[in-house]
mmCIF file of C-alpha atoms in Angstrom:
data_model
loop_
_atom_site.group_PDB
_atom_site.id
_atom_site.type_symbol
_atom_site.label_atom_id
_atom_site.label_comp_id
_atom_site.label_asym_id
_atom_site.label_seq_id
_atom_site.Cartn_x
_atom_site.Cartn_y
_atom_site.Cartn_z
ATOM 1 C CA MET A 29 -1.504 -24.090 74.302
ATOM 2 C CA ASN A 30 1.504 -26.370 74.016
ATOM 3 C CA GLN A 31 2.711 -24.847 70.723
ATOM 4 C CA ASP A 32 3.861 -21.854 72.798
ATOM 5 C CA GLN A 33 6.780 -23.907 74.083
ATOM 6 C CA GLU A 34 8.446 -23.828 70.664
ATOM 7 C CA MET A 35 8.554 -20.042 70.333
ATOM 8 C CA GLU A 36 11.797 -18.280 69.467
ATOM 9 C CA LYS A 37 12.455 -15.009 71.271
ATOM 10 C CA ALA A 38 12.759 -12.013 68.961
ATOM 11 C CA VAL A 39 13.694 -8.432 69.701
ATOM 12 C CA LEU A 40 12.147 -6.231 67.033
ATOM 13 C CA SER A 41 11.079 -2.615 66.928
ATOM 14 C CA PHE A 42 8.347 -1.185 64.743
ATOM 15 C CA ASP A 43 10.996 -0.303 62.134
ATOM 16 C CA ASP A 44 11.747 -4.012 61.716
ATOM 17 C CA LEU A 45 8.137 -4.737 60.733
ATOM 18 C CA LYS A 46 6.813 -4.510 57.182
ATOM 19 C CA THR A 47 3.873 -2.167 57.029
ATOM 20 C CA ASP A 48 1.486 -1.588 54.154
ATOM 21 C CA ASP A 49 1.476 1.568 52.032
ATOM 22 C CA LYS A 50 -0.452 3.350 54.799
ATOM 23 C CA GLY A 51 2.089 2.438 57.492
ATOM 24 C CA LEU A 52 -0.162 -0.178 59.077
ATOM 25 C CA ILE A 53 0.333 -3.795 60.108
ATOM 26 C CA PRO A 54 -2.530 -6.272 60.677
ATOM 27 C CA VAL A 55 -2.884 -7.917 64.076
ATOM 28 C CA VAL A 56 -4.713 -11.199 64.679
ATOM 29 C CA VAL A 57 -6.163 -11.164 68.183
ATOM 30 C CA GLN A 58 -6.680 -14.493 69.902
ATOM 31 C CA ASP A 59 -8.125 -15.413 73.299
ATOM 32 C CA TYR A 60 -5.125 -16.693 75.241
ATOM 33 C CA GLN A 61 -7.219 -19.206 77.160
ATOM 34 C CA ASN A 62 -9.279 -21.033 74.551
ATOM 35 C CA GLY A 63 -7.556 -20.004 71.311
ATOM 36 C CA GLN A 64 -10.654 -18.374 69.801
ATOM 37 C CA VAL A 65 -9.745 -15.796 67.145
ATOM 38 C CA LEU A 66 -11.518 -12.654 68.346
ATOM 39 C CA MET A 67 -10.795 -10.031 65.704
ATOM 40 C CA VAL A 68 -8.277 -8.621 63.256
ATOM 41 C CA ALA A 69 -7.314 -4.956 63.545
ATOM 42 C CA TYR A 70 -4.443 -2.708 62.454
ATOM 43 C CA MET A 71 -1.640 -0.885 64.236
ATOM 44 C CA ASN A 72 0.415 2.106 63.197
ATOM 45 C CA ARG A 73 3.672 2.970 64.927
ATOM 46 C CA GLN A 74 2.011 4.835 67.785
ATOM 47 C CA ALA A 75 -0.543 2.074 68.428
ATOM 48 C CA PHE A 76 2.233 -0.530 68.470
ATOM 49 C CA GLU A 77 4.347 1.458 70.894
ATOM 50 C CA ILE A 78 1.450 2.148 73.271
ATOM 51 C CA THR A 79 0.489 -1.541 73.175
ATOM 52 C CA MET A 80 4.024 -2.639 74.018
ATOM 53 C CA LYS A 81 4.344 -0.079 76.810
ATOM 54 C CA GLU A 82 0.916 -0.380 78.451
ATOM 55 C CA GLU A 83 0.285 -4.056 77.638
ATOM 56 C CA ARG A 84 -3.221 -3.079 76.544
ATOM 57 C CA MET A 85 -4.170 -3.572 72.915
ATOM 58 C CA THR A 86 -4.291 -0.278 71.025
ATOM 59 C CA TYR A 87 -5.061 -0.014 67.320
ATOM 60 C CA TYR A 88 -5.348 2.483 64.524
ATOM 61 C CA SER A 89 -8.939 2.688 63.321
ATOM 62 C CA ARG A 90 -8.884 2.807 59.535
ATOM 63 C CA SER A 91 -12.531 3.945 59.353
ATOM 64 C CA ARG A 92 -12.250 6.687 61.986
ATOM 65 C CA GLN A 93 -8.620 7.425 61.120
ATOM 66 C CA GLU A 94 -7.623 7.724 64.753
ATOM 67 C CA LEU A 95 -5.897 5.861 67.546
ATOM 68 C CA TRP A 96 -8.195 3.339 69.208
ATOM 69 C CA ARG A 97 -7.278 2.189 72.688
ATOM 70 C CA LYS A 98 -9.506 -0.874 72.861
ATOM 71 C CA GLY A 99 -11.978 -0.674 75.736
ATOM 72 C CA ASP A 100 -11.721 3.052 76.458
ATOM 73 C CA THR A 101 -15.333 3.518 75.327
ATOM 74 C CA SER A 102 -16.793 0.023 75.708
ATOM 75 C CA GLY A 103 -14.885 -1.200 78.748
ATOM 76 C CA HIS A 104 -13.945 -4.245 76.662
ATOM 77 C CA VAL A 105 -10.251 -3.996 77.361
ATOM 78 C CA GLN A 106 -7.727 -6.484 75.943
ATOM 79 C CA TYR A 107 -4.733 -7.212 78.164
ATOM 80 C CA VAL A 108 -1.651 -8.449 76.316
ATOM 81 C CA LYS A 109 -0.455 -11.946 77.184
ATOM 82 C CA SER A 110 1.943 -12.351 74.263
ATOM 83 C CA ILE A 111 2.742 -10.825 70.890
ATOM 84 C CA ASP A 112 4.229 -12.893 68.062
ATOM 85 C CA VAL A 113 5.420 -11.906 64.594
ATOM 86 C CA ASP A 114 5.235 -14.011 61.452
ATOM 87 C CA CYS A 115 8.031 -15.141 59.130
ATOM 88 C CA ASP A 116 7.622 -12.149 56.799
ATOM 89 C CA ALA A 117 7.335 -9.668 59.709
ATOM 90 C CA ASP A 118 4.192 -8.263 58.106
ATOM 91 C CA THR A 119 1.577 -9.636 60.521
ATOM 92 C CA LEU A 120 1.303 -9.778 64.314
ATOM 93 C CA LEU A 121 -0.502 -12.302 66.509
ATOM 94 C CA ALA A 122 -1.581 -11.117 69.942
ATOM 95 C CA LYS A 123 -2.869 -13.440 72.621
ATOM 96 C CA VAL A 124 -5.009 -11.457 75.013
ATOM 97 C CA GLU A 125 -7.187 -11.590 78.050
ATOM 98 C CA GLN A 126 -10.451 -10.217 76.668
ATOM 99 C CA VAL A 127 -12.790 -8.390 79.050
ATOM 100 C CA GLY A 128 -16.359 -8.824 77.772
ATOM 101 C CA ALA A 129 -16.937 -8.967 74.023
ATOM 102 C CA ALA A 130 -14.307 -8.225 71.389
ATOM 103 C CA CYS A 131 -16.932 -7.336 68.767
ATOM 104 C CA HIS A 132 -18.942 -4.107 68.735
ATOM 105 C CA THR A 133 -22.026 -6.241 67.953
ATOM 106 C CA GLY A 134 -21.776 -7.811 71.403
ATOM 107 C CA HIS A 135 -20.472 -11.130 70.121
ATOM 108 C CA ARG A 136 -17.435 -12.497 71.895
ATOM 109 C CA SER A 137 -15.656 -12.756 68.513
ATOM 110 C CA CYS A 138 -16.078 -10.693 65.351
ATOM 111 C CA PHE A 139 -16.083 -14.022 63.463
ATOM 112 C CA TYR A 140 -19.615 -15.130 64.382
ATOM 113 C CA ARG A 141 -20.856 -15.875 60.846
ATOM 114 C CA ARG A 142 -20.031 -19.113 59.095
ATOM 115 C CA LEU A 143 -19.844 -19.210 55.301
ATOM 116 C CA ARG A 144 -18.759 -22.814 55.000
ATOM 117 C CA GLY A 145 -18.452 -25.886 57.175
ATOM 118 C CA MET B 2 -13.751 -25.790 70.075
ATOM 119 C CA ASN B 3 -17.036 -25.095 71.803
ATOM 120 C CA GLN B 4 -17.363 -21.532 70.474
ATOM 121 C CA ASP B 5 -18.263 -23.090 67.113
ATOM 122 C CA GLN B 6 -21.687 -23.941 68.467
ATOM 123 C CA GLU B 7 -22.703 -20.270 68.483
ATOM 124 C CA MET B 8 -22.017 -19.618 64.812
ATOM 125 C CA GLU B 9 -24.661 -17.989 62.606
ATOM 126 C CA LYS B 10 -24.982 -19.382 59.086
ATOM 127 C CA ALA B 11 -24.293 -16.809 56.373
ATOM 128 C CA VAL B 12 -24.628 -17.067 52.617
ATOM 129 C CA LEU B 13 -22.257 -14.579 51.049
ATOM 130 C CA SER B 14 -20.499 -14.376 47.713
ATOM 131 C CA PHE B 15 -17.200 -12.650 47.032
ATOM 132 C CA ASP B 16 -19.144 -9.521 46.016
ATOM 133 C CA ASP B 17 -20.502 -9.265 49.561
ATOM 134 C CA LEU B 18 -16.990 -9.074 51.010
ATOM 135 C CA LYS B 19 -15.056 -5.832 51.421
ATOM 136 C CA THR B 20 -11.728 -6.059 49.663
ATOM 137 C CA ASP B 21 -8.824 -3.644 49.838
ATOM 138 C CA ASP B 22 -7.824 -1.320 47.004
ATOM 139 C CA LYS B 23 -6.111 -4.270 45.271
ATOM 140 C CA GLY B 24 -9.218 -6.487 45.406
ATOM 141 C CA LEU B 25 -7.810 -8.680 48.182
ATOM 142 C CA ILE B 26 -9.164 -9.880 51.525
ATOM 143 C CA PRO B 27 -6.988 -11.181 54.379
ATOM 144 C CA VAL B 28 -7.544 -14.707 55.653
ATOM 145 C CA VAL B 29 -6.519 -15.918 59.107
ATOM 146 C CA VAL B 30 -5.721 -19.629 58.926
ATOM 147 C CA GLN B 31 -6.157 -21.682 62.070
ATOM 148 C CA ASP B 32 -5.514 -25.350 62.834
ATOM 149 C CA TYR B 33 -9.026 -26.767 63.326
ATOM 150 C CA GLN B 34 -7.822 -29.248 65.939
ATOM 151 C CA ASN B 35 -5.721 -27.251 68.404
ATOM 152 C CA GLY B 36 -6.612 -23.664 67.475
ATOM 153 C CA GLN B 37 -3.048 -22.654 66.575
ATOM 154 C CA VAL B 38 -2.971 -19.685 64.200
ATOM 155 C CA LEU B 39 -0.860 -20.936 61.299
ATOM 156 C CA MET B 40 -0.608 -17.987 58.919
ATOM 157 C CA VAL B 41 -2.330 -15.007 57.362
ATOM 158 C CA ALA B 42 -2.613 -14.812 53.593
ATOM 159 C CA TYR B 43 -4.756 -13.003 51.016
ATOM 160 C CA MET B 44 -7.427 -14.060 48.543
ATOM 161 C CA ASN B 45 -8.642 -12.410 45.389
ATOM 162 C CA ARG B 46 -11.927 -13.409 43.767
ATOM 163 C CA GLN B 47 -10.457 -16.369 41.915
ATOM 164 C CA ALA B 48 -8.637 -17.711 44.982
ATOM 165 C CA PHE B 49 -11.838 -17.423 47.033
ATOM 166 C CA GLU B 50 -13.915 -19.223 44.441
ATOM 167 C CA ILE B 51 -11.397 -22.053 43.997
ATOM 168 C CA THR B 52 -11.161 -22.450 47.770
ATOM 169 C CA MET B 53 -14.927 -22.670 48.143
ATOM 170 C CA LYS B 54 -15.236 -25.139 45.257
ATOM 171 C CA GLU B 55 -12.273 -27.426 45.958
ATOM 172 C CA GLU B 56 -12.225 -27.058 49.758
ATOM 173 C CA ARG B 57 -8.470 -26.584 49.556
ATOM 174 C CA MET B 58 -7.010 -23.253 50.611
ATOM 175 C CA THR B 59 -5.931 -21.160 47.630
ATOM 176 C CA TYR B 60 -4.485 -17.662 47.931
ATOM 177 C CA TYR B 61 -3.242 -14.789 45.867
ATOM 178 C CA SER B 62 0.476 -14.296 46.429
ATOM 179 C CA ARG B 63 1.112 -10.556 46.730
ATOM 180 C CA SER B 64 4.880 -10.990 46.269
ATOM 181 C CA ARG B 65 4.685 -13.302 43.255
ATOM 182 C CA GLN B 66 1.462 -11.705 41.980
ATOM 183 C CA GLU B 67 -0.088 -15.034 41.112
ATOM 184 C CA LEU B 68 -2.595 -17.570 42.310
ATOM 185 C CA TRP B 69 -1.147 -19.837 44.996
ATOM 186 C CA ARG B 70 -2.873 -23.167 45.538
ATOM 187 C CA LYS B 71 -1.333 -24.023 48.906
ATOM 188 C CA GLY B 72 0.597 -27.274 48.827
ATOM 189 C CA ASP B 73 0.942 -27.635 45.039
ATOM 190 C CA THR B 74 4.715 -27.201 45.341
ATOM 191 C CA SER B 75 5.396 -28.138 48.969
ATOM 192 C CA GLY B 76 2.779 -30.830 49.482
ATOM 193 C CA HIS B 77 1.645 -28.864 52.538
ATOM 194 C CA VAL B 78 -2.003 -28.800 51.569
ATOM 195 C CA GLN B 79 -4.661 -27.137 53.717
ATOM 196 C CA TYR B 80 -8.091 -28.795 53.653
ATOM 197 C CA VAL B 81 -10.969 -26.495 54.547
ATOM 198 C CA LYS B 82 -12.948 -27.401 57.656
ATOM 199 C CA SER B 83 -14.824 -24.102 57.981
ATOM 200 C CA ILE B 84 -14.725 -20.526 56.731
ATOM 201 C CA ASP B 85 -16.072 -17.648 58.812
ATOM 202 C CA VAL B 86 -16.424 -13.941 58.046
ATOM 203 C CA ASP B 87 -16.102 -11.073 60.494
ATOM 204 C CA CYS B 88 -18.620 -8.354 61.383
ATOM 205 C CA ASP B 89 -17.246 -5.919 58.793
ATOM 206 C CA ALA B 90 -16.989 -8.601 56.082
ATOM 207 C CA ASP B 91 -13.413 -7.533 55.443
ATOM 208 C CA THR B 92 -11.569 -10.509 56.968
ATOM 209 C CA LEU B 93 -11.995 -14.291 56.709
ATOM 210 C CA LEU B 94 -11.108 -16.978 59.244
ATOM 211 C CA ALA B 95 -10.442 -20.455 57.883
ATOM 212 C CA LYS B 96 -10.120 -23.520 60.063
ATOM 213 C CA VAL B 97 -8.084 -26.108 58.223
ATOM 214 C CA GLU B 98 -6.536 -29.514 58.364
ATOM 215 C CA GLN B 99 -2.877 -28.674 57.775
ATOM 216 C CA VAL B 100 -0.673 -31.297 56.113
ATOM 217 C CA GLY B 101 2.920 -30.773 57.313
ATOM 218 C CA ALA B 102 4.084 -27.233 57.982
ATOM 219 C CA ALA B 103 2.160 -24.087 57.100
ATOM 220 C CA CYS B 104 5.324 -21.967 56.990
ATOM 221 C CA HIS B 105 7.886 -22.055 54.182
ATOM 222 C CA THR B 106 10.598 -22.061 56.908
ATOM 223 C CA GLY B 107 9.436 -25.511 57.995
ATOM 224 C CA HIS B 108 7.763 -24.277 61.170
ATOM 225 C CA ARG B 109 4.265 -25.525 61.760
ATOM 226 C CA SER B 110 3.082 -21.907 62.098
ATOM 227 C CA CYS B 111 4.449 -18.731 60.521
ATOM 228 C CA PHE B 112 4.143 -17.155 63.993
ATOM 229 C CA TYR B 113 7.177 -18.815 65.573
ATOM 230 C CA ARG B 114 8.852 -15.658 66.921
ATOM 231 C CA ARG B 115 7.721 -14.034 70.172
ATOM 232 C CA LEU B 116 8.170 -10.307 70.659
ATOM 233 C CA ARG B 117 6.502 -10.086 74.041
ATOM 234 C CA GLY B 118 5.190 -12.392 76.758
#
Protein backbone atom coordinates (compact mmCIF):
# COMPACT_ATOMS: atom_id res chain seq x y z
CA MET A 1 0.00 0.00 0.00
CA ASN A 2 1.56 3.28 -1.06
CA GLN A 3 0.69 5.08 2.20
CA ASP A 4 3.51 3.05 3.79
CA GLN A 5 6.05 5.28 2.06
CA GLU A 6 5.13 8.21 4.31
CA MET A 7 5.82 6.44 7.61
CA GLU A 8 8.06 8.05 10.21
CA LYS A 9 10.40 5.71 12.07
CA ALA A 10 9.81 5.60 15.82
CA VAL A 11 11.75 3.87 18.56
CA LEU A 12 9.38 3.21 21.44
CA SER A 13 9.31 0.67 24.23
CA PHE A 14 6.20 -0.60 25.97
CA ASP A 15 6.70 2.07 28.65
CA ASP A 16 6.19 4.75 26.00
CA LEU A 17 2.73 3.40 25.15
CA LYS A 18 -0.45 4.43 26.94
CA THR A 19 -2.22 1.40 28.30
CA ASP A 20 -5.69 1.19 29.79
CA ASP A 21 -6.37 0.69 33.50
CA LYS A 22 -5.66 -3.03 33.07
CA GLY A 23 -2.26 -2.44 31.44
CA LEU A 24 -3.49 -3.36 27.96
CA ILE A 25 -3.25 -1.70 24.56
CA PRO A 26 -5.55 -2.51 21.61
CA VAL A 27 -4.01 -3.77 18.38
CA VAL A 28 -5.70 -3.51 14.98
CA VAL A 29 -4.54 -6.42 12.82
CA GLN A 30 -4.56 -5.93 9.07
CA ASP A 31 -3.67 -8.26 6.20
CA TYR A 32 -0.49 -6.76 4.77
CA GLN A 33 -1.37 -7.83 1.23
CA ASN A 34 -4.95 -6.70 0.68
CA GLY A 35 -5.50 -4.34 3.62
CA GLN A 36 -8.41 -6.33 5.09
CA VAL A 37 -8.86 -5.64 8.81
CA LEU A 38 -8.74 -9.11 10.36
CA MET A 39 -9.31 -8.57 14.07
CA VAL A 40 -8.69 -6.35 17.07
CA ALA A 41 -7.00 -7.86 20.12
CA TYR A 42 -5.07 -6.62 23.17
CA MET A 43 -1.47 -6.81 24.32
CA ASN A 44 0.05 -6.52 27.76
CA ARG A 45 3.75 -5.89 28.25
CA GLN A 46 4.73 -9.53 27.90
CA ALA A 47 2.65 -10.04 24.74
CA PHE A 48 4.17 -6.92 23.19
CA GLU A 49 7.71 -7.99 23.98
CA ILE A 50 7.21 -11.53 22.65
CA THR A 51 5.64 -10.12 19.48
CA MET A 52 8.56 -7.77 18.90
CA LYS A 53 11.13 -10.49 19.58
CA GLU A 54 9.56 -13.42 17.71
CA GLU A 55 7.78 -11.41 15.00
CA ARG A 56 4.69 -13.54 15.62
CA MET A 57 1.58 -11.85 16.95
CA THR A 58 1.00 -12.62 20.62
CA TYR A 59 -1.86 -11.18 22.64
CA TYR A 60 -3.31 -11.12 26.11
CA SER A 61 -6.69 -12.83 26.14
CA ARG A 62 -9.03 -10.74 28.27
CA SER A 63 -11.60 -13.56 28.51
CA ARG A 64 -9.13 -16.32 29.41
CA GLN A 65 -6.83 -13.92 31.26
CA GLU A 66 -3.72 -15.49 29.79
CA LEU A 67 -1.07 -14.96 27.15
CA TRP A 68 -2.26 -16.01 23.70
CA ARG A 69 0.38 -16.76 21.11
CA LYS A 70 -1.83 -16.64 18.02
CA GLY A 71 -1.80 -19.92 16.12
CA ASP A 72 -0.34 -22.15 18.84
CA THR A 73 -3.64 -24.06 19.04
CA SER A 74 -5.24 -23.33 15.66
CA GLY A 75 -2.16 -23.17 13.45
CA HIS A 76 -3.44 -19.79 12.28
CA VAL A 77 -0.20 -17.97 12.91
CA GLN A 78 0.23 -14.25 12.18
CA TYR A 79 3.70 -13.21 11.05
CA VAL A 80 4.55 -9.56 11.69
CA LYS A 81 5.23 -7.42 8.63
CA SER A 82 5.07 -4.05 10.37
CA ILE A 83 3.86 -2.47 13.59
CA ASP A 84 2.72 1.16 13.73
CA VAL A 85 1.62 3.34 16.64
CA ASP A 86 -0.97 6.10 16.55
CA CYS A 87 -0.61 9.78 17.47
CA ASP A 88 -1.75 9.23 21.07
CA ALA A 89 0.42 6.09 21.49
CA ASP A 90 -2.62 4.25 22.81
CA THR A 91 -3.33 1.97 19.83
CA LEU A 92 -1.16 -0.25 17.64
CA LEU A 93 -1.65 -1.28 14.01
CA ALA A 94 -0.02 -4.52 12.92
CA LYS A 95 0.22 -5.60 9.31
CA VAL A 96 0.58 -9.35 9.20
CA GLU A 97 0.86 -12.36 7.00
CA GLN A 98 -2.14 -14.39 8.15
CA VAL A 99 -1.97 -18.18 7.87
CA GLY A 100 -5.52 -19.50 7.42
CA ALA A 101 -8.36 -17.69 9.17
CA ALA A 102 -7.92 -14.94 11.75
CA CYS A 103 -11.34 -15.61 13.31
CA HIS A 104 -12.15 -18.59 15.53
CA THR A 105 -15.40 -18.97 13.53
CA GLY A 106 -13.36 -19.91 10.47
CA HIS A 107 -13.93 -16.59 8.72
CA ARG A 108 -10.84 -14.93 7.31
CA SER A 109 -11.72 -11.77 9.29
CA CYS A 110 -13.60 -11.37 12.57
CA PHE A 111 -15.52 -8.54 10.85
CA TYR A 112 -17.80 -10.70 8.69
CA ARG A 113 -21.12 -9.11 9.69
CA ARG A 114 -22.32 -5.88 8.15
CA LEU A 115 -24.61 -3.59 10.14
CA ARG A 116 -24.77 -0.81 7.58
CA GLY A 117 -23.83 -0.20 3.98
CA MET B 1 -12.14 -4.49 -1.79
CA ASN B 2 -13.33 -7.91 -2.86
CA GLN B 3 -13.64 -9.28 0.69
CA ASP B 4 -16.78 -7.13 1.01
CA GLN B 5 -18.65 -9.61 -1.15
CA GLU B 6 -18.60 -12.22 1.63
CA MET B 7 -20.28 -10.08 4.26
CA GLU B 8 -23.29 -11.38 6.20
CA LYS B 9 -26.06 -8.88 6.87
CA ALA B 10 -26.71 -8.29 10.56
CA VAL B 11 -29.40 -6.26 12.28
CA LEU B 12 -28.09 -5.20 15.67
CA SER B 13 -28.86 -2.33 17.99
CA PHE B 14 -26.47 -0.77 20.48
CA ASP B 15 -27.88 -3.11 23.16
CA ASP B 16 -26.59 -6.09 21.19
CA LEU B 17 -23.02 -4.78 21.33
CA LYS B 18 -20.62 -5.51 24.19
CA THR B 19 -19.32 -2.29 25.66
CA ASP B 20 -16.53 -1.83 28.17
CA ASP B 21 -17.08 -0.85 31.80
CA LYS B 22 -17.55 2.78 30.68
CA GLY B 23 -20.25 1.91 28.12
CA LEU B 24 -17.92 2.42 25.15
CA ILE B 25 -17.06 0.33 22.10
CA PRO B 26 -13.92 0.80 19.98
CA VAL B 27 -14.28 1.62 16.30
CA VAL B 28 -11.59 0.98 13.69
CA VAL B 29 -11.92 3.56 10.93
CA GLN B 30 -10.69 2.62 7.48
CA ASP B 31 -10.52 4.55 4.21
CA TYR B 32 -13.12 2.81 2.03
CA GLN B 33 -11.11 3.43 -1.13
CA ASN B 34 -7.56 2.31 -0.36
CA GLY B 35 -8.03 0.36 2.88
CA GLN B 36 -5.74 2.58 4.96
CA VAL B 37 -6.54 2.38 8.67
CA LEU B 38 -7.09 6.01 9.65
CA MET B 39 -7.77 5.93 13.38
CA VAL B 40 -9.39 4.13 16.28
CA ALA B 41 -11.95 5.95 18.38
CA TYR B 42 -14.79 5.07 20.77
CA MET B 43 -18.57 5.33 20.64
CA ASN B 44 -21.11 5.45 23.41
CA ARG B 45 -24.80 4.80 22.74
CA GLN B 46 -25.52 8.35 21.63
CA ALA B 47 -22.51 8.50 19.29
CA PHE B 48 -23.53 5.17 17.74
CA GLU B 49 -27.10 6.26 17.20
CA ILE B 50 -26.13 9.62 15.66
CA THR B 51 -23.64 7.86 13.38
CA MET B 52 -26.25 5.38 12.19
CA LYS B 53 -28.84 8.12 11.64
CA GLU B 54 -26.69 10.83 10.03
CA GLU B 55 -24.17 8.53 8.32
CA ARG B 56 -21.41 10.77 9.63
CA MET B 57 -18.93 9.33 12.11
CA THR B 58 -19.57 10.57 15.65
CA TYR B 59 -17.55 9.46 18.66
CA TYR B 60 -17.32 9.87 22.38
CA SER B 61 -14.09 11.65 23.29
CA ARG B 62 -12.62 9.89 26.33
CA SER B 63 -10.21 12.77 27.03
CA ARG B 64 -12.77 15.57 26.71
CA GLN B 65 -15.62 13.39 27.99
CA GLU B 66 -18.05 14.66 25.40
CA LEU B 67 -19.69 13.75 22.14
CA TRP B 68 -17.41 14.38 19.17
CA ARG B 69 -19.06 14.75 15.78
CA LYS B 70 -15.97 14.30 13.62
CA GLY B 71 -15.29 17.30 11.42
CA ASP B 72 -17.52 19.83 13.22
CA THR B 73 -14.43 21.83 14.23
CA SER B 74 -11.83 20.72 11.68
CA GLY B 75 -14.02 20.21 8.64
CA HIS B 76 -12.50 16.73 8.37
CA VAL B 77 -15.81 14.93 8.15
CA GLN B 78 -16.06 11.15 7.79
CA TYR B 79 -19.01 9.90 5.72
CA VAL B 80 -20.08 6.35 6.50
CA LYS B 81 -19.77 3.83 3.68
CA SER B 82 -20.24 0.70 5.80
CA ILE B 83 -20.19 -0.44 9.41
CA ASP B 84 -19.24 -3.99 10.36
CA VAL B 85 -19.19 -5.76 13.73
CA ASP B 86 -16.78 -8.46 14.84
CA CYS B 87 -17.49 -12.00 16.04
CA ASP B 88 -17.59 -10.98 19.71
CA ALA B 89 -19.70 -7.87 19.02
CA ASP B 90 -17.22 -5.81 21.01
CA THR B 91 -15.53 -3.91 18.16
CA LEU B 92 -16.83 -2.02 15.11
CA LEU B 93 -15.14 -1.45 11.76
CA ALA B 94 -16.26 1.59 9.78
CA LYS B 95 -15.30 2.21 6.18
CA VAL B 96 -15.52 5.91 5.49
CA GLU B 97 -15.02 8.63 2.96
CA GLN B 98 -12.49 10.83 4.76
CA VAL B 99 -12.48 14.56 3.97
CA GLY B 100 -8.94 15.88 4.54
CA ALA B 101 -6.89 14.36 7.33
CA ALA B 102 -8.19 11.96 9.96
CA CYS B 103 -5.46 12.90 12.44
CA HIS B 104 -5.36 16.14 14.42
CA THR B 105 -1.61 16.34 13.55
CA GLY B 106 -2.53 16.83 9.90
CA HIS B 107 -1.49 13.33 8.85
CA ARG B 108 -3.99 11.45 6.76
CA SER B 109 -3.87 8.58 9.28
CA CYS B 110 -3.17 8.64 13.02
CA PHE B 111 -0.85 5.66 12.39
CA TYR B 112 2.05 7.58 10.85
CA ARG B 113 4.83 6.21 13.08
CA ARG B 114 6.40 2.81 12.43
CA LEU B 115 7.85 0.83 15.32
CA ARG B 116 8.81 -2.24 13.33
CA GLY B 117 9.06 -3.36 9.71
